[in-house]
Short mmCIF file of C-alpha atoms and ligand atoms in Angstrom, two decimals:
data_model
loop_
_atom_site.label_atom_id
_atom_site.label_comp_id
_atom_site.label_asym_id
_atom_site.label_seq_id
_atom_site.Cartn_x
_atom_site.Cartn_y
_atom_site.Cartn_z
CA MET A 1 -2.63 1.62 64.52
CA PHE A 2 -1.85 5.35 65.09
CA ASN A 3 -2.60 6.80 68.63
CA LEU A 4 -2.27 10.26 69.64
CA ILE A 5 -2.86 12.20 73.07
CA LEU A 6 -4.15 15.92 72.81
CA PHE A 7 -2.69 17.50 75.91
CA GLY A 8 -3.30 20.81 77.39
CA PRO A 9 -5.16 22.53 80.66
CA PRO A 10 -8.80 22.72 80.89
CA GLY A 11 -10.35 25.28 78.18
CA SER A 12 -7.11 24.83 76.03
CA GLY A 13 -9.78 23.44 73.22
CA LYS A 14 -9.01 19.88 73.27
CA GLY A 15 -12.69 18.95 72.70
CA THR A 16 -12.96 21.22 69.95
CA GLN A 17 -10.03 20.11 68.13
CA SER A 18 -10.66 16.35 68.81
CA GLU A 19 -14.00 16.65 67.03
CA LYS A 20 -12.17 17.76 64.02
CA LEU A 21 -9.13 15.61 64.11
CA ILE A 22 -11.13 12.10 64.46
CA ALA A 23 -13.26 13.25 61.36
CA LYS A 24 -10.12 13.97 59.19
CA TYR A 25 -8.09 11.09 60.50
CA GLY A 26 -10.78 8.47 61.44
CA LEU A 27 -9.45 8.02 65.03
CA LYS A 28 -11.54 6.76 67.67
CA HIS A 29 -11.99 9.73 70.29
CA LEU A 30 -11.57 8.56 73.93
CA SER A 31 -12.35 11.53 76.21
CA THR A 32 -12.21 10.55 79.95
CA GLY A 33 -14.36 13.85 80.71
CA ASP A 34 -16.77 12.81 78.12
CA LEU A 35 -16.80 9.10 79.48
CA LEU A 36 -17.55 10.43 83.02
CA ARG A 37 -20.29 12.64 82.13
CA SER A 38 -21.85 9.76 80.68
CA GLU A 39 -21.78 7.88 83.92
CA ILE A 40 -23.20 10.92 85.71
CA ALA A 41 -26.16 11.25 83.17
CA ALA A 42 -26.89 7.71 83.47
CA GLN A 43 -26.69 8.12 87.45
CA THR A 44 -24.60 5.08 87.93
CA PRO A 45 -22.60 4.57 91.21
CA LEU A 46 -19.37 5.61 89.58
CA GLY A 47 -20.84 8.77 88.07
CA LEU A 48 -22.60 9.85 91.46
CA GLU A 49 -19.12 9.42 93.13
CA ALA A 50 -17.15 11.10 90.37
CA LYS A 51 -19.64 14.04 90.17
CA LYS A 52 -18.65 14.95 93.79
CA ILE A 53 -15.09 15.32 92.84
CA MET A 54 -15.53 16.95 89.64
CA ASP A 55 -17.68 19.55 91.12
CA LYS A 56 -14.78 20.33 93.58
CA GLY A 57 -12.23 20.76 90.47
CA GLN A 58 -10.24 17.72 91.64
CA LEU A 59 -8.99 14.56 89.79
CA VAL A 60 -11.09 11.43 89.90
CA PRO A 61 -8.89 8.38 91.24
CA ASP A 62 -6.45 6.82 88.76
CA GLU A 63 -8.05 3.57 88.95
CA VAL A 64 -11.27 4.67 87.88
CA VAL A 65 -10.38 6.25 84.78
CA ILE A 66 -7.73 3.62 83.96
CA GLY A 67 -10.59 0.94 84.18
CA MET A 68 -12.78 3.14 81.92
CA ILE A 69 -9.89 3.57 79.26
CA SER A 70 -9.17 -0.20 79.38
CA SER A 71 -12.70 -0.86 78.79
CA ALA A 72 -12.98 1.41 76.09
CA LEU A 73 -9.83 -0.24 74.33
CA ASP A 74 -11.55 -3.65 74.58
CA ALA A 75 -14.67 -2.25 73.12
CA ASN A 76 -12.82 -0.93 69.78
CA PRO A 77 -10.87 -3.89 68.68
CA ASN A 78 -11.10 -2.58 64.93
CA ALA A 79 -10.17 1.10 65.65
CA LYS A 80 -7.53 2.62 63.11
CA GLY A 81 -6.14 4.40 66.26
CA PHE A 82 -7.19 6.36 69.12
CA LEU A 83 -7.13 10.04 69.90
CA PHE A 84 -6.82 10.21 73.99
CA ASP A 85 -8.37 13.73 75.15
CA GLY A 86 -8.33 14.41 78.80
CA PHE A 87 -6.22 11.15 79.71
CA PRO A 88 -3.69 10.68 81.06
CA ARG A 89 -3.49 13.24 83.58
CA THR A 90 -1.16 11.81 86.07
CA SER A 91 1.99 9.78 85.71
CA ALA A 92 0.32 6.75 86.89
CA GLN A 93 -2.16 6.99 84.29
CA ALA A 94 0.80 7.52 81.54
CA GLU A 95 2.34 4.32 82.67
CA ALA A 96 -0.82 2.37 82.63
CA LEU A 97 -1.59 3.54 79.25
CA ASP A 98 1.82 2.45 77.87
CA LYS A 99 1.03 -0.79 79.36
CA LEU A 100 -2.57 -1.36 78.01
CA LEU A 101 -1.08 -0.15 74.44
CA GLU A 102 1.83 -2.49 74.83
CA LEU A 103 -0.60 -5.43 75.45
CA LYS A 104 -2.45 -4.45 71.98
CA LYS A 105 1.16 -4.18 70.17
CA THR A 106 0.83 -0.41 69.69
CA SER A 107 1.88 2.70 71.33
CA ILE A 108 1.22 6.45 71.50
CA ALA A 109 3.06 7.93 68.20
CA ALA A 110 2.71 11.78 69.67
CA MET A 111 1.41 14.21 72.42
CA LEU A 112 0.14 17.27 70.67
CA ALA A 113 0.25 19.75 73.45
CA LEU A 114 -1.85 23.05 73.25
CA ASN A 115 -0.44 26.25 74.83
CA VAL A 116 -2.90 28.71 76.05
CA SER A 117 -2.23 31.48 78.71
CA GLU A 118 -4.13 31.16 82.06
CA GLU A 119 -6.38 34.33 81.75
CA GLU A 120 -7.53 33.07 78.18
CA LEU A 121 -8.32 29.68 79.83
CA VAL A 122 -10.40 31.18 82.41
CA LYS A 123 -12.10 33.49 80.10
CA ARG A 124 -12.85 30.52 77.82
CA LEU A 125 -14.20 28.19 80.71
CA MET A 126 -16.62 30.94 82.16
CA LYS A 127 -18.04 31.59 78.62
CA ARG A 128 -18.37 27.90 78.15
CA GLY A 129 -20.21 27.78 81.43
CA GLU A 130 -22.80 30.07 80.17
CA THR A 131 -24.10 27.23 77.54
CA SER A 132 -22.46 23.92 78.27
CA GLY A 133 -24.72 22.98 81.38
CA ARG A 134 -21.35 21.63 83.00
CA SER A 135 -21.49 22.65 86.70
CA ASP A 136 -17.74 22.41 86.86
CA ASP A 137 -17.58 25.68 84.23
CA THR A 138 -19.89 28.27 86.37
CA ASN A 139 -17.73 28.81 89.29
CA GLU A 140 -14.38 30.82 88.87
CA THR A 141 -13.16 29.00 92.18
CA VAL A 142 -13.80 25.52 90.65
CA ILE A 143 -12.26 26.68 87.28
CA ARG A 144 -9.06 27.97 89.14
CA ALA A 145 -8.84 24.64 91.14
CA ARG A 146 -8.80 22.60 88.08
CA ILE A 147 -6.20 24.79 86.69
CA THR A 148 -4.09 24.27 89.89
CA GLU A 149 -4.58 20.44 89.65
CA TYR A 150 -3.34 20.57 86.09
CA ARG A 151 -0.21 22.56 87.09
CA ASN A 152 0.42 20.40 90.06
CA LYS A 153 -0.55 16.68 88.66
CA THR A 154 -1.02 16.84 84.84
CA GLU A 155 1.71 19.19 83.52
CA MET A 156 4.59 16.84 84.28
CA VAL A 157 2.79 14.01 82.15
CA ALA A 158 4.33 15.94 79.35
CA ASP A 159 7.77 15.39 80.81
CA TYR A 160 7.23 11.46 80.65
CA TYR A 161 6.52 11.82 76.88
CA ARG A 162 9.14 14.26 76.29
CA ASN A 163 11.68 11.48 77.49
CA PHE A 164 10.67 9.29 74.64
CA ASP A 165 10.88 12.65 72.24
CA LYS A 166 6.84 12.45 71.57
CA VAL A 167 5.89 15.99 72.63
CA VAL A 168 5.01 18.50 70.00
CA MET A 169 3.95 22.00 71.25
CA VAL A 170 1.46 23.89 69.28
CA LYS A 171 0.02 27.40 69.84
CA GLY A 172 -3.51 27.05 71.19
CA GLU A 173 -4.60 30.78 70.98
CA GLY A 174 -5.81 31.85 67.37
CA SER A 175 -8.76 30.79 65.30
CA ILE A 176 -10.07 27.08 65.65
CA ASP A 177 -9.34 26.69 61.92
CA ASP A 178 -5.51 27.92 62.43
CA ILE A 179 -4.88 25.65 65.35
CA PHE A 180 -6.71 22.83 63.66
CA LYS A 181 -4.39 23.52 60.48
CA ALA A 182 -1.05 23.70 62.88
CA LEU A 183 -2.27 20.19 64.66
CA SER A 184 -2.84 18.59 61.28
CA ALA A 185 0.20 19.54 59.88
CA GLU A 186 2.37 17.94 62.80
CA ILE A 187 0.22 14.84 62.29
CA ASP A 188 0.81 14.61 58.47
CA GLN A 189 4.72 14.42 59.34
CA ARG A 190 4.13 11.36 61.63
CA ILE A 191 1.14 9.42 60.22
P1 LIG B 201 -11.47 20.09 81.31
O1 LIG B 201 -10.32 19.56 80.36
O2 LIG B 201 -12.25 21.21 80.86
O3 LIG B 201 -11.21 19.98 82.47
P2 LIG B 201 -12.40 17.43 81.22
O4 LIG B 201 -13.95 17.06 80.54
O5 LIG B 201 -11.42 16.88 80.53
O6 LIG B 201 -12.50 18.92 81.03
O7 LIG B 201 -12.53 16.73 82.60
C1 LIG B 201 -13.75 17.41 83.69
C2 LIG B 201 -13.23 16.86 84.95
O8 LIG B 201 -13.38 15.33 84.82
C3 LIG B 201 -11.91 16.98 85.49
O9 LIG B 201 -11.81 18.10 86.22
C4 LIG B 201 -11.51 15.86 86.56
O10 LIG B 201 -12.52 16.06 87.56
C5 LIG B 201 -12.39 14.74 85.81
N1 LIG B 201 -11.44 14.03 84.94
C6 LIG B 201 -11.39 13.80 83.47
N2 LIG B 201 -10.54 13.18 82.96
C7 LIG B 201 -9.86 12.82 84.21
C8 LIG B 201 -8.66 11.88 84.47
N3 LIG B 201 -7.66 11.62 83.05
N4 LIG B 201 -8.28 11.53 85.64
C9 LIG B 201 -8.91 12.12 86.54
N5 LIG B 201 -9.89 12.90 86.56
C10 LIG B 201 -10.37 13.14 85.29
#
């Protein structure tokens, strides 16, 4: 199995690049944001609780997202590998992911980290809010709160993987295709 984490702040292009990467490398896309939005759409109790938190720009509790990832791993026993997008977002999530992968006798090959300036992030998210239908993308205060959560709780997750020499920084500004080429070049060296 070949497992990757696509890492970066909200609006750094993880979703866009994930779609292209899973098509090219045949990986299973696991986005906790998408999984949570499916729960919201289905109006499950978990989704209704999560929506309140997401609309404030805060992180959903670790045990909720870890549970969702654990089920998704079990539901895809024949996957060639997984592309994690928006997960892990805290150190506790990173440790839990390592344990879950260990149970499956596999591990993370690399964390690809997209680097984008804060002003560019806010610009992109406000623009996405015009069409995405995502309530957390329409309000600048919520967008800034998400970036603050990222700086306070998520950015340090890269240090966890840096200890294992697994972090690869990639420039996240420029054309979608150029960023995709840069990500692909890094993956090709490791696959
Ligand atoms: P973005 O990267 O643009 O913020 P996501 O779709 O990844 O978009 O996440 C949207 C929201 O879902 C987050 O602001 C957070 O509330 C929640 N969320 C997604 N993934 C996680 C996670 N791994 N841990 C906690 N909360 C999460």
